[in-house]
């Protein structure tokens, strides 16, 4: 069992930056592939970025490429999503997810989810 807790959301102006953190507890964090998804009101859950258990591989949605960076620190049981050049359309609840058997963009393949952190980008 893995528990994940997101933090770092907030209100920021367009063009600004935020860094989201996802702290994990429970079984060995380093065994899990991690990802970020987001969900805006009235929309489905959308893939943002993923990182492999060893940090060697990353995957980004087209909307995140060049602006967002996912990373992890296994010594701290934490992964991060650095978000730069934020746009109003990035506004959503951002969720951290973990999987011991899957690395990719399918939300149904992740086993553990956090409660989410709100990101609001004003124009």
Short mmCIF file of C-alpha atoms in Angstrom, two decimals:
data_model
loop_
_atom_site.label_atom_id
_atom_site.label_comp_id
_atom_site.label_asym_id
_atom_site.label_seq_id
_atom_site.Cartn_x
_atom_site.Cartn_y
_atom_site.Cartn_z
CA UNK A 1 0.00 0.00 0.00
CA UNK A 2 1.20 3.49 -0.87
CA UNK A 3 -0.25 6.76 0.35
CA UNK A 4 0.38 9.86 -1.72
CA UNK A 5 -0.22 13.46 -0.71
CA UNK A 6 0.05 16.39 -3.09
CA UNK A 7 0.97 19.93 -2.16
CA UNK A 8 2.09 23.14 -3.78
CA UNK A 9 -1.02 24.21 -5.63
CA UNK A 10 -2.35 27.73 -5.51
CA UNK A 11 -3.29 30.83 -7.46
CA UNK A 12 -0.79 32.24 -9.94
CA UNK A 13 -0.92 34.72 -12.80
CA UNK A 14 -0.53 33.60 -16.37
CA UNK A 15 3.15 33.22 -17.22
CA UNK A 16 4.03 32.34 -13.66
CA UNK A 17 5.37 29.13 -12.14
CA UNK A 18 4.42 26.59 -9.50
CA UNK A 19 6.09 23.46 -8.20
CA UNK A 20 3.86 20.65 -7.09
CA UNK A 21 5.14 18.00 -4.71
CA UNK A 22 3.91 14.48 -4.14
CA UNK A 23 5.03 12.84 -0.91
CA UNK A 24 4.61 9.09 -0.68
CA UNK A 25 4.62 6.78 2.29
CA UNK A 26 4.21 3.08 2.70
CA UNK A 27 6.01 0.48 0.68
CA UNK A 28 9.24 1.34 -1.09
CA UNK A 29 8.62 4.49 -3.06
CA UNK A 30 11.48 3.74 -5.39
CA UNK A 31 9.61 0.68 -6.67
CA UNK A 32 6.79 2.80 -8.09
CA UNK A 33 6.37 4.62 -11.33
CA UNK A 34 4.70 7.98 -10.72
CA UNK A 35 2.53 10.32 -12.72
CA UNK A 36 0.56 13.53 -12.60
CA UNK A 37 -2.92 13.94 -13.98
CA UNK A 38 -5.28 16.88 -13.88
CA UNK A 39 -8.99 17.42 -14.03
CA UNK A 40 -10.76 20.65 -14.83
CA UNK A 41 -14.44 21.21 -14.01
CA UNK A 42 -16.69 19.32 -16.42
CA UNK A 43 -13.78 17.48 -18.03
CA UNK A 44 -12.23 14.06 -17.71
CA UNK A 45 -8.98 13.24 -16.00
CA UNK A 46 -6.11 14.23 -18.28
CA UNK A 47 -2.56 12.89 -18.29
CA UNK A 48 0.16 15.46 -17.64
CA UNK A 49 3.47 13.67 -17.04
CA UNK A 50 4.98 10.40 -15.83
CA UNK A 51 8.34 9.30 -14.50
CA UNK A 52 9.77 5.80 -14.20
CA UNK A 53 10.73 4.29 -10.86
CA UNK A 54 14.40 5.11 -11.38
CA UNK A 55 13.86 8.54 -12.86
CA UNK A 56 15.52 7.50 -16.10
CA UNK A 57 12.44 7.84 -18.27
CA UNK A 58 9.85 10.60 -18.48
CA UNK A 59 6.74 11.09 -20.56
CA UNK A 60 4.77 14.27 -21.16
CA UNK A 61 1.45 15.24 -22.63
CA UNK A 62 1.79 17.54 -25.62
CA UNK A 63 0.27 20.34 -23.53
CA UNK A 64 3.06 19.97 -20.95
CA UNK A 65 6.09 19.56 -23.21
CA UNK A 66 8.57 22.39 -22.93
CA UNK A 67 6.81 23.95 -19.94
CA UNK A 68 6.51 21.25 -17.26
CA UNK A 69 9.23 19.05 -15.78
CA UNK A 70 8.65 15.94 -13.70
CA UNK A 71 11.36 14.71 -11.37
CA UNK A 72 11.76 12.56 -8.29
CA UNK A 73 13.95 12.21 -5.23
CA UNK A 74 13.74 8.64 -4.03
CA UNK A 75 15.71 9.46 -0.90
CA UNK A 76 12.90 11.82 0.09
CA UNK A 77 10.05 9.66 -1.21
CA UNK A 78 8.87 12.62 -3.23
CA UNK A 79 8.27 13.51 -6.82
CA UNK A 80 7.82 16.97 -8.25
CA UNK A 81 6.09 18.71 -11.10
CA UNK A 82 7.70 22.01 -12.00
CA UNK A 83 5.26 24.06 -14.03
CA UNK A 84 6.47 27.15 -15.90
CA UNK A 85 4.79 29.55 -18.31
CA UNK A 86 1.42 28.66 -16.87
CA UNK A 87 -1.72 29.39 -18.85
CA UNK A 88 -5.33 29.79 -17.72
CA UNK A 89 -6.14 26.48 -19.42
CA UNK A 90 -3.75 24.77 -16.98
CA UNK A 91 -6.22 25.49 -14.19
CA UNK A 92 -7.38 22.19 -12.70
CA UNK A 93 -7.09 19.89 -9.75
CA UNK A 94 -3.77 18.09 -10.10
CA UNK A 95 -3.49 14.50 -8.91
CA UNK A 96 -0.45 12.40 -8.17
CA UNK A 97 -0.64 8.68 -8.94
CA UNK A 98 1.56 5.65 -8.34
CA UNK A 99 1.86 2.25 -9.95
CA UNK A 100 4.16 -0.70 -9.31
CA UNK A 101 3.52 -2.20 -12.74
CA UNK A 102 2.79 0.55 -15.24
CA UNK A 103 4.49 3.61 -16.65
CA UNK A 104 2.39 5.63 -19.06
CA UNK A 105 -0.59 7.87 -19.63
CA UNK A 106 -3.52 5.61 -18.79
CA UNK A 107 -5.12 6.68 -15.49
CA UNK A 108 -6.84 3.31 -15.11
CA UNK A 109 -3.47 1.60 -14.75
CA UNK A 110 -2.41 3.52 -11.66
CA UNK A 111 -3.18 1.95 -8.33
CA UNK A 112 -2.80 4.76 -5.82
CA UNK A 113 -4.01 8.32 -5.97
CA UNK A 114 -3.77 11.43 -3.85
CA UNK A 115 -6.62 13.79 -3.00
CA UNK A 116 -5.43 16.43 -5.42
CA UNK A 117 -4.22 20.01 -5.21
CA UNK A 118 -5.92 22.95 -6.90
CA UNK A 119 -4.02 25.03 -9.43
CA UNK A 120 -5.66 28.22 -10.64
CA UNK A 121 -4.04 30.40 -13.28
CA UNK A 122 -5.52 33.86 -13.71
CA UNK A 123 -5.36 35.75 -17.00
#
